[in-house]
C-alpha cells in the first residue's frame, strides 16, 4: 500500500498501524483529534499530520482533500478512530450521540467523501474499518459501545456487499482486548469487562502485524483473537445458549466472582 490515511493514529492501534505502514515504505497521513499526538507520531515516522475530528464531516472532507493534494490519492484508508464509554440505558443522550457519531457516522463521512473519487477508476483500493469483537458479540458494561460497534459492522458489511465488484475491498478489524489507553482507562475505572479483556490483550503492534497479513488477502473479518470466530459461530447457531453464557458472566461480574 503506497498512500495511506489512518484516523485516530495519535496513539493505540492507529499509531501502530501508521508505524507499520511507514516502515514498509508507505506515505502515511496521521489524523487524530489531539493535534500534538498526531504531530508526534507523524514526526516519528516521517508522515504528514492532519489533525481533526473523524466524527466531523468537514474535517473528514479536509483530510481526504489534503491526501489528494499532497499524495495524489489514497490506496488504503484506515477508519480507526473510536471511543468507548461505560454505560447502560440511563446513559445520557449526548453521550449516546457522541459515541454514535465517532463510531458510526465517521465511517459514513469517510465513504461519502472517498467513494466518488475511488469509483472513478478501477484501480484496487482498500477501506479498513476498525470495529471490535464487540460488533460481532457484545460488551458487558457498555451498551453504547456494543450498539455502535454492531452498527459499524453492519455498515462495513453493506459497503462490502455493494462495492466489492468495483475494486473496493472493505475489511473489518475486530479485535478483543488490545493494550492501549482505551483498555487501560477501562481497567482504571474498575470495569470487570476491561479487566477480563486485559488478560488476553494483544499489543497494538501485534494487531498491526495481523492487519499487514490480512491486507495481502481479502477476508472481510480480521480477527487478531482467533477464538472470536468460534464465539461468533456459537452466537449465530444458538443465540439462547450464547446469551445465557453472557448473562452468567454478568452475574459473576456483579457478585465480584471475577
Ligand atoms: N483497545 C481495545 O481493546 C480495542 C478493542 C477492539 C477495538 N478497538 C477499537 O480500536 C480503535 C482504536 O482504539 P484504541 O484502543 O487504539 O484507542 P485509544 O483511545 O488508545 O486511541 C484512540 C486514538 O483516537 C483518537 N480519537 C478519539 N476520537 C477521535 C476522533 N473523533 N477523531 C480523531 N481521532 C480520535 C484519540 O485521541 C486517540 O489518539 C477504536 O475504534 C476502538 O473502538 C479497541
Short mmCIF file of C-alpha atoms and ligand atoms in Angstrom, two decimals:
data_model
loop_
_atom_site.label_atom_id
_atom_site.label_comp_id
_atom_site.label_asym_id
_atom_site.label_seq_id
_atom_site.Cartn_x
_atom_site.Cartn_y
_atom_site.Cartn_z
CA UNK A 1 0.00 0.00 0.00
CA UNK A 2 1.63 3.22 -1.10
CA UNK A 3 -0.60 6.05 0.13
CA UNK A 4 -2.29 5.53 3.47
CA UNK A 5 -4.50 7.58 5.81
CA UNK A 6 -5.09 6.46 9.40
CA UNK A 7 -7.61 8.18 11.68
CA UNK A 8 -7.13 8.14 15.44
CA UNK A 9 -3.44 7.48 14.77
CA UNK A 10 -2.06 9.60 17.60
CA UNK A 11 -1.99 6.54 19.87
CA UNK A 12 -3.02 2.93 20.34
CA UNK A 13 -3.94 0.74 17.38
CA UNK A 14 -3.95 3.65 14.91
CA UNK A 15 -0.39 4.67 15.80
CA UNK A 16 0.76 1.04 15.46
CA UNK A 17 -0.87 0.81 12.02
CA UNK A 18 0.73 4.10 10.92
CA UNK A 19 4.16 2.96 12.12
CA UNK A 20 3.85 -0.36 10.37
CA UNK A 21 2.79 1.09 7.02
CA UNK A 22 5.53 3.75 7.18
CA UNK A 23 8.14 1.07 7.96
CA UNK A 24 7.01 -0.74 4.81
CA UNK A 25 7.63 2.40 2.75
CA UNK A 26 4.14 3.89 2.56
CA UNK A 27 3.43 7.60 2.65
CA UNK A 28 1.22 7.99 5.70
CA UNK A 29 -1.18 10.73 6.78
CA UNK A 30 -1.64 10.72 10.55
CA UNK A 31 -5.01 12.01 11.75
CA UNK A 32 -6.02 12.46 15.37
CA UNK A 33 -8.36 14.65 17.39
CA UNK A 34 -5.34 15.54 19.52
CA UNK A 35 -3.04 17.68 17.32
CA UNK A 36 0.04 17.12 19.50
CA UNK A 37 -0.42 13.34 19.34
CA UNK A 38 -0.82 13.44 15.54
CA UNK A 39 2.31 15.62 15.23
CA UNK A 40 4.36 13.33 17.47
CA UNK A 41 3.53 10.13 15.56
CA UNK A 42 3.91 11.83 12.17
CA UNK A 43 7.32 13.27 13.03
CA UNK A 44 8.43 9.85 14.32
CA UNK A 45 7.54 8.05 11.10
CA UNK A 46 8.12 10.80 8.52
CA UNK A 47 4.39 11.11 7.90
CA UNK A 48 2.09 14.09 7.47
CA UNK A 49 -0.03 15.15 10.46
CA UNK A 50 -3.58 16.25 9.65
CA UNK A 51 -5.36 16.76 12.98
CA UNK A 52 -9.14 16.79 13.01
CA UNK A 53 -12.29 15.17 14.31
CA UNK A 54 -13.16 11.95 12.48
CA UNK A 55 -16.77 12.47 13.56
CA UNK A 56 -16.96 15.85 11.83
CA UNK A 57 -17.86 15.77 8.14
CA UNK A 58 -15.97 18.97 7.22
CA UNK A 59 -12.80 17.75 8.95
CA UNK A 60 -13.09 14.42 7.14
CA UNK A 61 -13.52 16.10 3.76
CA UNK A 62 -10.48 18.28 4.51
CA UNK A 63 -8.46 15.19 5.46
CA UNK A 64 -9.29 13.48 2.18
CA UNK A 65 -8.70 16.66 0.13
CA UNK A 66 -5.29 17.01 1.78
CA UNK A 67 -4.42 13.42 0.86
CA UNK A 68 -5.25 14.14 -2.78
CA UNK A 69 -3.31 17.43 -2.73
CA UNK A 70 -0.23 16.01 -1.01
CA UNK A 71 -0.13 12.36 -2.13
CA UNK A 72 -2.23 12.39 -5.29
CA UNK A 73 -4.74 9.90 -3.85
CA UNK A 74 -5.34 7.20 -1.24
CA UNK A 75 -4.76 3.46 -1.69
CA UNK A 76 -5.71 2.46 1.86
CA UNK A 77 -7.94 4.38 4.26
CA UNK A 78 -7.92 3.12 7.86
CA UNK A 79 -11.05 4.40 9.59
CA UNK A 80 -9.79 3.59 13.04
CA UNK A 81 -10.87 6.36 15.44
CA UNK A 82 -13.32 5.14 18.04
CA UNK A 83 -14.48 5.80 21.59
CA UNK A 84 -15.65 3.61 24.46
CA UNK A 85 -17.91 4.86 27.22
CA UNK A 86 -19.18 2.65 30.02
CA UNK A 87 -22.95 2.88 30.24
CA UNK A 88 -26.42 1.41 30.04
CA UNK A 89 -29.97 2.56 29.31
CA UNK A 90 -29.50 5.54 31.65
CA UNK A 91 -26.53 6.92 29.75
CA UNK A 92 -27.44 10.49 28.68
CA UNK A 93 -28.45 11.18 25.08
CA UNK A 94 -25.45 13.42 24.43
CA UNK A 95 -23.10 10.53 25.23
CA UNK A 96 -25.05 8.12 23.00
CA UNK A 97 -24.93 10.73 20.23
CA UNK A 98 -21.21 11.38 20.61
CA UNK A 99 -20.40 7.64 20.55
CA UNK A 100 -22.72 7.11 17.56
CA UNK A 101 -21.02 9.95 15.69
CA UNK A 102 -17.47 8.74 16.34
CA UNK A 103 -18.08 5.00 16.00
CA UNK A 104 -20.58 5.04 13.11
CA UNK A 105 -21.01 8.38 11.34
CA UNK A 106 -17.24 8.79 10.94
CA UNK A 107 -17.39 5.81 8.55
CA UNK A 108 -20.32 7.31 6.66
CA UNK A 109 -18.46 10.63 6.27
CA UNK A 110 -15.31 8.87 5.01
CA UNK A 111 -17.18 6.96 2.36
CA UNK A 112 -19.26 9.99 1.36
CA UNK A 113 -16.06 11.89 0.57
CA UNK A 114 -13.97 8.99 -0.69
CA UNK A 115 -16.23 6.86 -2.88
CA UNK A 116 -16.96 9.46 -5.57
CA UNK A 117 -13.18 9.69 -6.12
CA UNK A 118 -12.46 5.98 -5.72
CA UNK A 119 -15.22 4.90 -8.08
CA UNK A 120 -13.79 6.97 -10.94
CA UNK A 121 -11.33 4.25 -11.94
CA UNK A 122 -10.93 0.51 -11.35
CA UNK A 123 -7.59 0.61 -9.51
CA UNK A 124 -7.77 -1.55 -6.36
CA UNK A 125 -8.43 0.34 -3.12
CA UNK A 126 -8.93 -0.70 0.46
CA UNK A 127 -11.02 0.55 3.33
CA UNK A 128 -10.03 -0.89 6.69
CA UNK A 129 -12.63 -0.20 9.36
CA UNK A 130 -11.58 -0.75 12.95
CA UNK A 131 -14.71 -2.19 14.52
CA UNK A 132 -14.29 -4.55 17.51
CA UNK A 133 -15.24 -8.04 18.63
CA UNK A 134 -18.00 -6.11 20.43
CA UNK A 135 -19.55 -5.55 16.99
CA UNK A 136 -19.76 -9.32 16.44
CA UNK A 137 -20.63 -10.27 20.01
CA UNK A 138 -21.35 -7.67 22.72
CA UNK A 139 -19.54 -5.84 25.50
CA UNK A 140 -20.88 -6.18 29.01
CA UNK A 141 -20.77 -2.83 30.80
CA UNK A 142 -21.16 -0.65 27.71
CA UNK A 143 -24.42 -0.54 25.80
CA UNK A 144 -23.30 2.45 23.67
CA UNK A 145 -20.16 0.63 22.57
CA UNK A 146 -21.91 -2.70 21.84
CA UNK A 147 -24.65 -0.97 19.85
CA UNK A 148 -22.48 1.44 17.86
CA UNK A 149 -19.91 -1.23 17.01
CA UNK A 150 -22.71 -3.51 15.73
CA UNK A 151 -23.85 -0.60 13.58
CA UNK A 152 -20.31 -0.01 12.31
CA UNK A 153 -20.05 -3.68 11.35
CA UNK A 154 -23.41 -3.52 9.60
CA UNK A 155 -22.19 -0.55 7.57
CA UNK A 156 -18.94 -2.35 6.71
CA UNK A 157 -20.96 -5.40 5.51
CA UNK A 158 -23.22 -3.20 3.43
CA UNK A 159 -20.25 -1.44 1.81
CA UNK A 160 -18.54 -4.73 1.06
CA UNK A 161 -21.67 -6.20 -0.50
CA UNK A 162 -22.33 -3.08 -2.54
CA UNK A 163 -18.89 -2.12 -3.86
CA UNK A 164 -16.69 -5.23 -3.90
CA UNK A 165 -17.06 -5.77 -7.65
CA UNK A 166 -15.96 -2.17 -8.23
CA UNK A 167 -12.41 -2.61 -6.94
CA UNK A 168 -13.03 -1.60 -3.34
CA UNK A 169 -12.05 -4.10 -0.67
CA UNK A 170 -13.68 -3.37 2.68
CA UNK A 171 -12.26 -5.20 5.70
CA UNK A 172 -13.41 -5.06 9.32
CA UNK A 173 -10.82 -5.34 12.08
CA UNK A 174 -12.50 -6.92 15.11
CA UNK A 175 -10.07 -7.47 17.99
CA UNK A 176 -10.93 -8.24 21.58
CA UNK A 177 -8.66 -6.54 24.14
CA UNK A 178 -5.70 -4.55 22.83
CA UNK A 179 -3.25 -2.99 25.27
CA UNK A 180 -3.92 0.70 24.60
CA UNK A 181 -5.08 3.71 26.62
CA UNK A 182 -8.68 2.70 25.85
CA UNK A 183 -8.29 -0.59 27.71
CA UNK A 184 -6.20 0.96 30.49
CA UNK A 185 -8.86 3.63 31.12
CA UNK A 186 -11.47 0.86 31.43
CA UNK A 187 -9.38 -1.12 33.90
CA UNK A 188 -8.68 2.01 35.96
CA UNK A 189 -12.42 2.70 36.13
CA UNK A 190 -12.84 -0.73 37.65
CA UNK A 191 -14.62 -2.23 34.63
CA UNK A 192 -14.86 -6.01 35.05
CA UNK A 193 -15.06 -6.41 31.25
CA UNK A 194 -11.87 -4.41 30.75
CA UNK A 195 -10.10 -6.46 33.43
CA UNK A 196 -11.19 -9.69 31.73
CA UNK A 197 -10.19 -8.46 28.27
CA UNK A 198 -6.81 -7.33 29.63
CA UNK A 199 -5.98 -10.98 30.42
CA UNK A 200 -5.84 -11.89 26.72
CA UNK A 201 -4.97 -8.44 25.39
CA UNK A 202 -2.61 -8.15 22.45
CA UNK A 203 -0.03 -5.44 21.94
CA UNK A 204 -1.02 -2.88 19.27
CA UNK A 205 1.96 -3.80 17.07
CA UNK A 206 0.82 -7.45 17.08
CA UNK A 207 -2.60 -6.30 15.86
CA UNK A 208 -0.90 -4.16 13.20
CA UNK A 209 1.09 -7.20 12.04
CA UNK A 210 -2.16 -9.22 11.72
CA UNK A 211 -3.60 -6.40 9.65
CA UNK A 212 -0.49 -6.44 7.47
CA UNK A 213 -1.09 -10.15 6.74
CA UNK A 214 -4.80 -9.62 6.15
CA UNK A 215 -4.14 -6.88 3.61
CA UNK A 216 -2.43 -9.48 1.42
CA UNK A 217 -5.79 -11.24 1.10
CA UNK A 218 -9.34 -10.03 1.12
CA UNK A 219 -11.08 -11.70 4.08
CA UNK A 220 -13.81 -9.42 5.33
CA UNK A 221 -13.22 -10.12 9.01
CA UNK A 222 -9.79 -9.60 10.52
CA UNK A 223 -9.74 -11.43 13.85
CA UNK A 224 -6.48 -11.00 15.75
CA UNK A 225 -8.00 -13.16 18.53
CA UNK A 226 -8.94 -16.33 16.57
CA UNK A 227 -11.32 -17.56 19.31
CA UNK A 228 -13.70 -14.74 18.35
CA UNK A 229 -14.65 -16.72 15.22
CA UNK A 230 -15.87 -19.58 17.43
CA UNK A 231 -17.85 -17.24 19.74
CA UNK A 232 -19.44 -15.65 16.66
CA UNK A 233 -20.44 -19.08 15.31
CA UNK A 234 -21.92 -20.04 18.67
CA UNK A 235 -23.88 -16.80 18.88
CA UNK A 236 -25.38 -17.32 15.42
CA UNK A 237 -26.01 -21.05 15.85
CA UNK A 238 -27.53 -20.99 19.33
CA UNK A 239 -28.33 -17.44 20.49
CA UNK A 240 -30.16 -18.60 23.64
CA UNK A 241 -27.16 -20.59 24.83
CA UNK A 242 -24.77 -17.80 23.95
CA UNK A 243 -26.86 -15.15 25.74
CA UNK A 244 -27.18 -17.50 28.71
CA UNK A 245 -23.39 -17.62 28.87
CA UNK A 246 -23.11 -13.83 28.65
CA UNK A 247 -25.69 -13.40 31.43
CA UNK A 248 -23.76 -15.87 33.58
CA UNK A 249 -20.68 -13.73 33.07
CA UNK A 250 -22.66 -10.60 34.01
CA UNK A 251 -23.81 -12.27 37.23
CA UNK A 252 -20.22 -13.25 38.01
CA UNK A 253 -19.16 -9.62 37.47
CA UNK A 254 -21.94 -8.43 39.81
CA UNK A 255 -21.01 -10.86 42.54
CA UNK A 256 -17.34 -9.95 42.19
CA UNK A 257 -16.51 -13.55 41.38
CA UNK A 258 -14.39 -12.30 38.54
N1 LIG B 1 -8.15 -1.24 22.79
C1 LIG B 1 -9.01 -2.23 22.61
O1 LIG B 1 -9.09 -3.15 23.44
C2 LIG B 1 -9.88 -2.27 21.36
C3 LIG B 1 -10.51 -3.49 21.05
C4 LIG B 1 -11.32 -3.55 19.93
C5 LIG B 1 -11.49 -2.43 19.12
N2 LIG B 1 -10.86 -1.27 19.45
C6 LIG B 1 -11.09 -0.13 18.56
O2 LIG B 1 -9.84 0.27 18.01
C7 LIG B 1 -9.88 1.66 17.68
C8 LIG B 1 -8.69 2.34 18.30
O3 LIG B 1 -8.77 2.14 19.71
P1 LIG B 1 -7.52 2.27 20.69
O4 LIG B 1 -7.62 1.15 21.65
O5 LIG B 1 -6.26 2.48 19.91
O6 LIG B 1 -7.97 3.61 21.43
P2 LIG B 1 -7.12 4.74 22.15
O7 LIG B 1 -8.12 5.51 22.94
O8 LIG B 1 -5.95 4.16 22.83
O9 LIG B 1 -6.62 5.62 20.92
C9 LIG B 1 -7.56 6.22 20.06
C10 LIG B 1 -6.98 7.44 19.38
O10 LIG B 1 -8.06 8.01 18.62
C11 LIG B 1 -8.13 9.39 18.86
N3 LIG B 1 -9.51 9.82 18.68
C12 LIG B 1 -10.57 9.66 19.51
N4 LIG B 1 -11.67 10.22 18.97
C13 LIG B 1 -11.29 10.75 17.78
C14 LIG B 1 -11.97 11.46 16.77
N5 LIG B 1 -13.27 11.77 16.90
N6 LIG B 1 -11.28 11.85 15.67
C15 LIG B 1 -9.96 11.56 15.53
N7 LIG B 1 -9.27 10.89 16.48
C16 LIG B 1 -9.92 10.49 17.59
C17 LIG B 1 -7.64 9.57 20.30
O11 LIG B 1 -7.18 10.90 20.51
C18 LIG B 1 -6.54 8.52 20.38
O12 LIG B 1 -5.27 9.03 19.99
C19 LIG B 1 -11.23 2.16 18.18
O13 LIG B 1 -12.15 2.19 17.10
C20 LIG B 1 -11.64 1.12 19.19
O14 LIG B 1 -13.03 1.07 19.38
C21 LIG B 1 -10.06 -1.16 20.55
#
